[in-house]
Coordinates of N, CA and C and ligand atoms in Angstrom, one line a residue:
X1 N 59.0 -24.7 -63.0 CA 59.3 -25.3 -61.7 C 60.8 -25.1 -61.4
X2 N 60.9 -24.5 -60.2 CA 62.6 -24.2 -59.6 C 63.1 -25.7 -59.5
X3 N 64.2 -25.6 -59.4 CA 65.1 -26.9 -59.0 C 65.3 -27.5 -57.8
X4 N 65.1 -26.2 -56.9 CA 64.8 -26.0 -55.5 C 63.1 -26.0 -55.0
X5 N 62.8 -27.1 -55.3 CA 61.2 -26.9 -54.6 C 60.7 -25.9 -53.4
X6 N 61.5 -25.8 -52.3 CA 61.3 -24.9 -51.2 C 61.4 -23.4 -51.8
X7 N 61.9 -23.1 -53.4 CA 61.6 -21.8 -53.6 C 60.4 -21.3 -54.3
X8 N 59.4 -22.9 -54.8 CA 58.0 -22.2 -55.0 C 56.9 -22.1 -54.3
X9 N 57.7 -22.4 -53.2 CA 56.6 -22.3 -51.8 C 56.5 -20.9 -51.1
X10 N 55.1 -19.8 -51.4 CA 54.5 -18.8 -51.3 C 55.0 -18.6 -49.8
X11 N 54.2 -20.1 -48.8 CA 53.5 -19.9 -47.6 C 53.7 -20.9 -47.2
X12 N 54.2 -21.4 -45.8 CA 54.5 -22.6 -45.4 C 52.8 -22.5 -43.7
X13 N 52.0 -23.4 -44.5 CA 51.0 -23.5 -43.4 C 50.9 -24.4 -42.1
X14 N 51.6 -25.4 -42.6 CA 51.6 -26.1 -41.0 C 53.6 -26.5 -41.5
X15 N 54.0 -26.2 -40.2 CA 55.2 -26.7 -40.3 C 55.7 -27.7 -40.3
X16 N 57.2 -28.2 -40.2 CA 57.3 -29.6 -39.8 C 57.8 -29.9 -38.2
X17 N 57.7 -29.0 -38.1 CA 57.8 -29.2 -35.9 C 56.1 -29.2 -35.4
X18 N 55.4 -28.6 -36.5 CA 54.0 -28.8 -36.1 C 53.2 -30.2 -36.3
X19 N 54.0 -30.7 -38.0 CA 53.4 -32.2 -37.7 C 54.2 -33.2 -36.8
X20 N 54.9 -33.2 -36.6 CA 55.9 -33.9 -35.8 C 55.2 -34.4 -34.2
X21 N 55.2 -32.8 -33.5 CA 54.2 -32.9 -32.5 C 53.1 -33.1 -32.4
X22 N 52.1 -33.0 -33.7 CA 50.7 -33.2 -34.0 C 50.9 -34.9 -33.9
X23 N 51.8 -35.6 -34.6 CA 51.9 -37.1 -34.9 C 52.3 -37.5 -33.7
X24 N 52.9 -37.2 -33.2 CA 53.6 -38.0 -31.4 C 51.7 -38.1 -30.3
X25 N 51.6 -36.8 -30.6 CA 50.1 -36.7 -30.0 C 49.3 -37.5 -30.0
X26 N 49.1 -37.7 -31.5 CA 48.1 -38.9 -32.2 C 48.4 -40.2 -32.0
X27 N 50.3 -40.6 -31.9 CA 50.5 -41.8 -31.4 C 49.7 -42.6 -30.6
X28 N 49.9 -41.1 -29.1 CA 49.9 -41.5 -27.9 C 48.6 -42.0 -28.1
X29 N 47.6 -41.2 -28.8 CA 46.2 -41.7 -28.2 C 45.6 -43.0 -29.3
X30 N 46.6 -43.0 -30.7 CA 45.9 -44.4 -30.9 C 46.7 -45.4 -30.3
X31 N 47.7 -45.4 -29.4 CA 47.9 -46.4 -28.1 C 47.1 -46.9 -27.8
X32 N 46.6 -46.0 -26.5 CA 45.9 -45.9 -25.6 C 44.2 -46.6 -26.2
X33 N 43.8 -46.3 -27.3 CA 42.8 -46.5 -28.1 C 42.5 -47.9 -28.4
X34 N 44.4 -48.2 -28.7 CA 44.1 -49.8 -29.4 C 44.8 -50.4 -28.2
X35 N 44.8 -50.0 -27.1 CA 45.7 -50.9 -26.4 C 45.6 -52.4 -25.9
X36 N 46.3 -53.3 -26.1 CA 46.1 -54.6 -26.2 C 45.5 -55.4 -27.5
X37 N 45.7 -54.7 -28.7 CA 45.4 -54.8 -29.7 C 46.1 -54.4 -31.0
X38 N 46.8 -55.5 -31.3 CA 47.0 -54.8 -33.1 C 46.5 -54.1 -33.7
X39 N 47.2 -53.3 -34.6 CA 46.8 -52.3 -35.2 C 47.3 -52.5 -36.7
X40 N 46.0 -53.1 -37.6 CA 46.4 -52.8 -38.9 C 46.0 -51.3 -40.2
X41 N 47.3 -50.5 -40.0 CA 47.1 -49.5 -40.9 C 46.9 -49.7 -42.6
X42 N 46.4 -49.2 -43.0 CA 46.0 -49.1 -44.5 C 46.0 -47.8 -44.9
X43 N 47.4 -47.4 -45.8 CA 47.7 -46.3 -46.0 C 47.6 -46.0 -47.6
X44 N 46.5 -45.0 -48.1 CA 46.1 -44.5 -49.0 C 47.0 -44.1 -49.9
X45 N 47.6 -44.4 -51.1 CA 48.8 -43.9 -52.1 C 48.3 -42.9 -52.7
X46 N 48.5 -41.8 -53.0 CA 49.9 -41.6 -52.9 C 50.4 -41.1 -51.7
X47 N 49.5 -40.3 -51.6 CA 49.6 -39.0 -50.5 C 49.5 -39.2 -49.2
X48 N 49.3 -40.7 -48.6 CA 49.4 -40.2 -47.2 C 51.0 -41.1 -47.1
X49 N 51.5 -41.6 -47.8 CA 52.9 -42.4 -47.3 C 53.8 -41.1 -46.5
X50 N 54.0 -40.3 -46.6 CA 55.3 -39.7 -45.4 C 54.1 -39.8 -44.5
X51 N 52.9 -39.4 -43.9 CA 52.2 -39.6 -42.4 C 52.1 -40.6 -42.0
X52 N 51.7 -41.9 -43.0 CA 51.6 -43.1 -42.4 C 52.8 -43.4 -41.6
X53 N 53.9 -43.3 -42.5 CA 55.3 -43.7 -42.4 C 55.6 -43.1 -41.1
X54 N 55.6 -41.8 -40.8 CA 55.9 -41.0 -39.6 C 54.9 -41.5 -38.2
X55 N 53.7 -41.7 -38.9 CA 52.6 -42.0 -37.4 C 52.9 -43.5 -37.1
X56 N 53.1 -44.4 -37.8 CA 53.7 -45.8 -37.8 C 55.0 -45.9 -36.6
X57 N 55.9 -45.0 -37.2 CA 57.4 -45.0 -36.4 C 57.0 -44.6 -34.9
X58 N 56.1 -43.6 -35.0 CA 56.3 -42.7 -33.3 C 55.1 -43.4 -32.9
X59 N 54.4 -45.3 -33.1 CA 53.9 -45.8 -32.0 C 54.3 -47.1 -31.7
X60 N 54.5 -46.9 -30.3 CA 55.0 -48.2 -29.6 C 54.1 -49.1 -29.6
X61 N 54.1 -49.8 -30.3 CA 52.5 -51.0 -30.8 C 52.5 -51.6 -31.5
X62 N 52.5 -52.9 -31.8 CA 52.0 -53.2 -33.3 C 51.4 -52.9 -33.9
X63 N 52.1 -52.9 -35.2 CA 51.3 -51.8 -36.0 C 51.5 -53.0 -37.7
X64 N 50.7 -53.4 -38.3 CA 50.7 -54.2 -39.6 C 50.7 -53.0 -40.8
X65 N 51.4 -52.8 -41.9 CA 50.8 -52.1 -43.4 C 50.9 -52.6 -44.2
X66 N 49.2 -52.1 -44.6 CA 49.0 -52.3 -46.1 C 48.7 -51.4 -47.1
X67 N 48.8 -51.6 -48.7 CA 48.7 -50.2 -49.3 C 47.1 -50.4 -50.2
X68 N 46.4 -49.4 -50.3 CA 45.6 -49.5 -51.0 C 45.8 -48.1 -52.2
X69 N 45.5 -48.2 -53.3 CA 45.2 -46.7 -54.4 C 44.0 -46.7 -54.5
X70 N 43.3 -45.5 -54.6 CA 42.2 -45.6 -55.3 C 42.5 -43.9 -56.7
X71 N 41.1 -43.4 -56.6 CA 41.6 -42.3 -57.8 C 40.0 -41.8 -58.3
X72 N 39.8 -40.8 -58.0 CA 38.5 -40.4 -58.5 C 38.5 -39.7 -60.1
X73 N 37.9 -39.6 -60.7 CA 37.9 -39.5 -62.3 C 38.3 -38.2 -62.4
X74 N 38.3 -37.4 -61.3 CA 39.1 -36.2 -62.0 C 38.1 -35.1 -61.4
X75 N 38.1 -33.8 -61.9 CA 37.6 -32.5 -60.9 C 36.1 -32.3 -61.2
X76 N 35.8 -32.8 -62.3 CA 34.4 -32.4 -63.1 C 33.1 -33.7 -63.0
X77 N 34.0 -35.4 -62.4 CA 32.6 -35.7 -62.0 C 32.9 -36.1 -60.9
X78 N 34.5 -35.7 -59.8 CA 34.1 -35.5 -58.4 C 32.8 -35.5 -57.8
X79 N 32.1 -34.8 -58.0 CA 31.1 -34.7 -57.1 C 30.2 -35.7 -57.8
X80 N 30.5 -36.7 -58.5 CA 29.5 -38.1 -59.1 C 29.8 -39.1 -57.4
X81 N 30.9 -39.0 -57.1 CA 31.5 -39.7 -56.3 C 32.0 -41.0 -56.4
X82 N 32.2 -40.8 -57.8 CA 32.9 -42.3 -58.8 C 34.3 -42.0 -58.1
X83 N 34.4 -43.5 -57.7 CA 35.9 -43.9 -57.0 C 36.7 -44.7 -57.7
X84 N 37.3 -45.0 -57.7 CA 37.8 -46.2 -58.5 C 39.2 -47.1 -57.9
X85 N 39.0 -48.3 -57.5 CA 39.8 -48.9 -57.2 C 41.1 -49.2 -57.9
X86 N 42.2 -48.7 -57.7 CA 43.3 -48.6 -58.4 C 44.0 -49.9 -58.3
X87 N 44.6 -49.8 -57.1 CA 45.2 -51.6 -56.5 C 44.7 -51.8 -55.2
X88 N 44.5 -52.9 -55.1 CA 43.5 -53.4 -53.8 C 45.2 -53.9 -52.7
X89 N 44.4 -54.0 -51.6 CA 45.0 -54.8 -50.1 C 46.0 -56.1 -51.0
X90 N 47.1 -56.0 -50.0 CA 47.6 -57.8 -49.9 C 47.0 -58.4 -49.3
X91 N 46.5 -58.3 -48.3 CA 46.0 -59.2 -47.4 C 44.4 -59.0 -46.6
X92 N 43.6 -60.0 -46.4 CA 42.4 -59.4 -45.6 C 42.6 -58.9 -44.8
X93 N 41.7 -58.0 -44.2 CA 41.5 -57.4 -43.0 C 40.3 -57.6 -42.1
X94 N 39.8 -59.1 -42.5 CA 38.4 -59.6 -41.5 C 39.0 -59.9 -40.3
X95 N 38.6 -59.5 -39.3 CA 38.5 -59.8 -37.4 C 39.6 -58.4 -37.3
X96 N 40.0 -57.7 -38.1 CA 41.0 -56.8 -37.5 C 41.2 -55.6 -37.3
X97 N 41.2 -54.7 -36.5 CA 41.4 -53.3 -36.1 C 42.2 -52.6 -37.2
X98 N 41.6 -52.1 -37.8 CA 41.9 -51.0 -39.2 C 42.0 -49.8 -39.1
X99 N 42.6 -49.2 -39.2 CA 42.9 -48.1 -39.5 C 43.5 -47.2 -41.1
X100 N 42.5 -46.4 -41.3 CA 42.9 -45.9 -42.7 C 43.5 -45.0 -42.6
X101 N 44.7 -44.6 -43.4 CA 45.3 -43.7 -43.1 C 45.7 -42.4 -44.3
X102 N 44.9 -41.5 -44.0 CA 44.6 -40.5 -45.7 C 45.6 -39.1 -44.8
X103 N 46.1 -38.3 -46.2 CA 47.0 -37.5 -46.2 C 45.9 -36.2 -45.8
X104 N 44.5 -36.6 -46.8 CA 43.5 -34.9 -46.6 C 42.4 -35.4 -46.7
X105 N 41.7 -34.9 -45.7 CA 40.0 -34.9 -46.1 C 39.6 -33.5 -46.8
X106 N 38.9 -33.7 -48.1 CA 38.3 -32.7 -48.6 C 36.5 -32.5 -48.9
X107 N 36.4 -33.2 -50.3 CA 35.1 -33.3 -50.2 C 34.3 -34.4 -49.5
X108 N 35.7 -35.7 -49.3 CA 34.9 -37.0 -48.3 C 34.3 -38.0 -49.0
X109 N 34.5 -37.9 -50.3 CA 33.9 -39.0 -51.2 C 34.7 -40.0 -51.3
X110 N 36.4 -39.6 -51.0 CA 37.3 -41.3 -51.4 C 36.8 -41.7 -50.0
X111 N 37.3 -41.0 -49.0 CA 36.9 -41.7 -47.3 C 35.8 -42.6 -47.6
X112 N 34.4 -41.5 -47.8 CA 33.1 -42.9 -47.9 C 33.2 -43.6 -48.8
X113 N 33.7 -43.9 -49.6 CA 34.2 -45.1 -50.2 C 34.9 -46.0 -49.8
X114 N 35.7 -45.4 -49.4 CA 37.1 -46.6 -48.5 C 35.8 -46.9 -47.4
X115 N 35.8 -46.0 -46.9 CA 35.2 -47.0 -45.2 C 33.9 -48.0 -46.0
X116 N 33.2 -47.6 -46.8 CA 32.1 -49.0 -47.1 C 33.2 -50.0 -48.1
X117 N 33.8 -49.8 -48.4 CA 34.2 -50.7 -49.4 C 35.0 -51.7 -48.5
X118 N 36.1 -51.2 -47.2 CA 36.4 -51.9 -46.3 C 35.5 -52.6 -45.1
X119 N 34.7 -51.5 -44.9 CA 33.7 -52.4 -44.0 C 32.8 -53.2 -44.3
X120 N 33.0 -53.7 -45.6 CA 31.9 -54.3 -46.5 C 33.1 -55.9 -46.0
X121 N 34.3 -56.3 -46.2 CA 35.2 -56.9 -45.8 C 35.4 -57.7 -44.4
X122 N 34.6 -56.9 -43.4 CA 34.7 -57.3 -41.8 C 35.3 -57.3 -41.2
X123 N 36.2 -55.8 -40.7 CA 37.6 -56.0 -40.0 C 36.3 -56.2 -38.8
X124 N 37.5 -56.0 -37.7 CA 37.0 -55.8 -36.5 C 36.2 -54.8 -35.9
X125 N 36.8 -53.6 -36.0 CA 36.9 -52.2 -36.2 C 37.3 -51.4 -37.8
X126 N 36.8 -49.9 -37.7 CA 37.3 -49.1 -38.4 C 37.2 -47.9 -38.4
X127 N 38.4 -47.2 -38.4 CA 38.9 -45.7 -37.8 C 39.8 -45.5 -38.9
X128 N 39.6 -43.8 -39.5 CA 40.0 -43.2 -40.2 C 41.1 -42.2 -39.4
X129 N 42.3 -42.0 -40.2 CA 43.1 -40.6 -39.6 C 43.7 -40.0 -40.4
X130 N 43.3 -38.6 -40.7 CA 44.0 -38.3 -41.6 C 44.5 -36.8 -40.9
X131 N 45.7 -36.5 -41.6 CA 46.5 -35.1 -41.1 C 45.8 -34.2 -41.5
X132 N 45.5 -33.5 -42.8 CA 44.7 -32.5 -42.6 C 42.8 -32.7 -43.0
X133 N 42.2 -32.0 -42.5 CA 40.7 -31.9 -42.7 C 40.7 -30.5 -43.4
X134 N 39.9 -30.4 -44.4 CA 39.6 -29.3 -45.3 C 38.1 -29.0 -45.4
X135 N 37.6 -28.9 -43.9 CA 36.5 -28.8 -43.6 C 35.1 -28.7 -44.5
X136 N 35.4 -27.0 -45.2 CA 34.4 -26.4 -45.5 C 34.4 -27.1 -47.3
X137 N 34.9 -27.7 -47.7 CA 34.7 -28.7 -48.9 C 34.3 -29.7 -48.9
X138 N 33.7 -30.0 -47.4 CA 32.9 -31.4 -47.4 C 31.9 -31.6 -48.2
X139 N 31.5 -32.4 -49.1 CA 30.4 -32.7 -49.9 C 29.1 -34.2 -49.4
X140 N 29.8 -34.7 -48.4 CA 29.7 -35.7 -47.5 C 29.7 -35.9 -46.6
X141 N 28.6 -36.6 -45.6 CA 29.3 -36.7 -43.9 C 29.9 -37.9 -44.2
X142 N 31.1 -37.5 -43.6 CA 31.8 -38.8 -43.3 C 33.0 -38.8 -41.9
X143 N 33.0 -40.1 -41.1 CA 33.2 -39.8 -40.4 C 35.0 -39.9 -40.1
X144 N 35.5 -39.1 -39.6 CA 36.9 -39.2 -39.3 C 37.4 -39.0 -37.9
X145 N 37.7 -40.4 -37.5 CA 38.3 -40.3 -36.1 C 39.2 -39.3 -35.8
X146 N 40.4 -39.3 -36.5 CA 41.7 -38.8 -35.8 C 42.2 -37.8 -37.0
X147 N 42.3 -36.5 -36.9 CA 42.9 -35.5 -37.1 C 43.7 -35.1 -36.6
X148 N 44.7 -34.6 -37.9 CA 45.9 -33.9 -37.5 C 45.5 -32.5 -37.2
X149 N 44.9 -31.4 -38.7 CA 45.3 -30.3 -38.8 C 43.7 -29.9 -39.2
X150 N 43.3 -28.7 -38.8 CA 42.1 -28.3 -39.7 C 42.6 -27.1 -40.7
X151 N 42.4 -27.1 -41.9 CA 43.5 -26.0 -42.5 C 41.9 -25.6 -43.6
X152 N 42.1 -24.4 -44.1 CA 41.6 -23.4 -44.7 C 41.2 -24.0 -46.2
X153 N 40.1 -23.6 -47.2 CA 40.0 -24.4 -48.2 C 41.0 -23.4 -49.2
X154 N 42.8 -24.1 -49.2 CA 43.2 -23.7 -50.1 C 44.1 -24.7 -50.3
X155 N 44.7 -24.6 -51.9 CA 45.8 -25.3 -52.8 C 47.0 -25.9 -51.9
X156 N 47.3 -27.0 -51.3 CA 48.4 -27.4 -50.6 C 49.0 -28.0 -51.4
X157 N 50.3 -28.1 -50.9 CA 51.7 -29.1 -51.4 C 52.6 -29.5 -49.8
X158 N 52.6 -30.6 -50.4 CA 54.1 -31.0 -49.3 C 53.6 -32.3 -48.7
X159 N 54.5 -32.8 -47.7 CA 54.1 -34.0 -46.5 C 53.2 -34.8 -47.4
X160 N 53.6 -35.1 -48.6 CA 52.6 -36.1 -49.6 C 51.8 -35.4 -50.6
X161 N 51.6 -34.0 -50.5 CA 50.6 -33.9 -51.0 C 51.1 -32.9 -52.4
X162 N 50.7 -33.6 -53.6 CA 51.0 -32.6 -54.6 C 50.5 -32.1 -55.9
X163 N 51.6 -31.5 -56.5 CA 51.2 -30.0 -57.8 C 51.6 -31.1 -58.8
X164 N 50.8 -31.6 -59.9 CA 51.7 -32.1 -61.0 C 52.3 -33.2 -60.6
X165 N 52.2 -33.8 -59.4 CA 53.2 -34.9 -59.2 C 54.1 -34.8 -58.4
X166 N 54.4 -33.4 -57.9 CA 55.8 -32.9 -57.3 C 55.3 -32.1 -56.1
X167 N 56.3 -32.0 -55.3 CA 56.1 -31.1 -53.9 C 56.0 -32.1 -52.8
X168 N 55.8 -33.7 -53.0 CA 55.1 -34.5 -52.2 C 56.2 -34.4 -51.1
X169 N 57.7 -34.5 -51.3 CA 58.7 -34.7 -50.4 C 59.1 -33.4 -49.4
X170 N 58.0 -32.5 -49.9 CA 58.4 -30.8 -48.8 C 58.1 -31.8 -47.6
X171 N 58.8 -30.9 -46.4 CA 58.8 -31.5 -44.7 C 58.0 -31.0 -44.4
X172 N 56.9 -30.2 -45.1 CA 56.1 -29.2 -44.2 C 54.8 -29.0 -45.5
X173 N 53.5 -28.3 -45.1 CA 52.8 -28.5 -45.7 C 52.6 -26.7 -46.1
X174 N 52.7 -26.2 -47.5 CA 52.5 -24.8 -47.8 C 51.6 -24.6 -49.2
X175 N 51.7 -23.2 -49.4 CA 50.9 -22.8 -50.8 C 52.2 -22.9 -52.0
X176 N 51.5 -23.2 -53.4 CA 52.9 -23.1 -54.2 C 52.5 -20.8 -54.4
X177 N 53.8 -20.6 -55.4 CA 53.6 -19.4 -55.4 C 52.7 -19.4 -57.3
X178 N 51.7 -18.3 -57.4 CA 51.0 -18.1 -58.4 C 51.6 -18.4 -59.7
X179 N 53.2 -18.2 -59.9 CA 54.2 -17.7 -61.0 C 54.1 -19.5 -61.8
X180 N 53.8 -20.9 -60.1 CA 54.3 -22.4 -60.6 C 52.9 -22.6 -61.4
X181 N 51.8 -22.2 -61.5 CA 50.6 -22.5 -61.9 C 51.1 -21.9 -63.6
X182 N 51.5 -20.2 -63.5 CA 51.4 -19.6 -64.7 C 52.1 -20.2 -65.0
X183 N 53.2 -21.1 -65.2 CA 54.2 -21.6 -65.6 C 54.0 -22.9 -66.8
X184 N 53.0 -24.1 -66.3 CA 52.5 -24.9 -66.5 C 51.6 -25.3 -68.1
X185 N 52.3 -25.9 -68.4 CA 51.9 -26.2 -70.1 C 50.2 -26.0 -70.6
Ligands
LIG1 C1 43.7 -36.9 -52.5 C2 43.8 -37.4 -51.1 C3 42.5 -38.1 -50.8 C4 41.5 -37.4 -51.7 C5 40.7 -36.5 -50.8 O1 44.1 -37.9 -53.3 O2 44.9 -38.2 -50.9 O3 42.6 -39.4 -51.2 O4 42.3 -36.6 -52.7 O5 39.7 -35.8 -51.6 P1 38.2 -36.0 -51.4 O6 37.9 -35.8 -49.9 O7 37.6 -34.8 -52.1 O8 37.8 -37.3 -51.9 P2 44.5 -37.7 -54.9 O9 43.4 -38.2 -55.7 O10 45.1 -36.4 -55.0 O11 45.7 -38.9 -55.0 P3 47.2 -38.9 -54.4 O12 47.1 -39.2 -52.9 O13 47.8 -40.1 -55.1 O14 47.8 -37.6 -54.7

């Protein structure tokens, strides 16, 4: 691992002037969406905190956060679609307009779990948004309001999302280079 994170990044795939304007975009229209209505987000740990954080700031609205973890058992019974609740809500979210807010949709197993496990609760509403969609790894329909990015099924780091724990603070979302994998104990 460089000391300089920005030097194991191969490929930078969505920029950070691309999420920037992707998130102002998305502002505007969960405005308009929730208009005359609070808006309580529920921001998924680890990985979506810089989006929440950034889509929170660029809307003029009440906006409430809460944090939820969850954690799926790992790559091999993924597809069981065992979820696992890590730390739950501070607070209910019965009568109230929800919004979840995930860094990546991949296979869609944590989403359908958050959305029944929240809607099982009684907000008002409930709408998912997450920055990127990883389309062709869906293993699930599940449904996702608001998209940032549709990106290719490959290895990301950055904007939250990461290698080992690390990468999460890149401004921008890229590939690491093959040498950080060979590197790795
Ligand atoms: C990532 C991401 C989603 C999930 C998406 O979380 O934040 O929660 O995987 O994958 P799926 O659609 O295949 O279920 P991860 O478990 O890496 O946790 P983190 O956010 O703490 O890094």
């Amino acid at each position: 691992m460089n000391m300089n994170p920005h030097e194991d990044v191969a490929e930078v795939l969505v920029t950070a002037e691309e999420i920037a304007r992707r998130t102002e975009e998305l502002a505007r229209t969960l405005e308009r969406d929730y208009a005359g209505r609070p808006l309580k987000m529920v921001c998924i740990l680890k990985g979506a905190v810089p989006f929440a954080a950034d889509l929170m700031r660029a809307m003029n609205h009440p906006v409430a956060l809460d944090f939820m973890a969850v954690s799926s058992y790992g790559a091999s019974t993924k597809s069981s679609g065992v979820v696992r609740l890590l730390n739950d809500l501070d607070e209910s979210i019965e009568g109230q307009d929800v919004l979840i807010v995930e860094d990546i949709v991949d296979t869609g197993l944590t989403l359908k779990y958050l959305r029944e496990n929240l809607s099982a609760r009684g907000p008002r509403s409930l709408r998912v948004a997450v920055l990127l969609d990883k389309r062709e790894r869906r293993l699930v329909d599940v449904e996702v309001e608001y998209v940032g990015f549709r990106i290719p099924d490959r290895f990301v780091v950055g904007y939250g999302l990461d290698y080992a724990g690390f990468y999460r603070n890149l401004p921008y979302v890229g590939v690491l280079k093959p040498s950080v994998y060979e590197e790795a104990p």
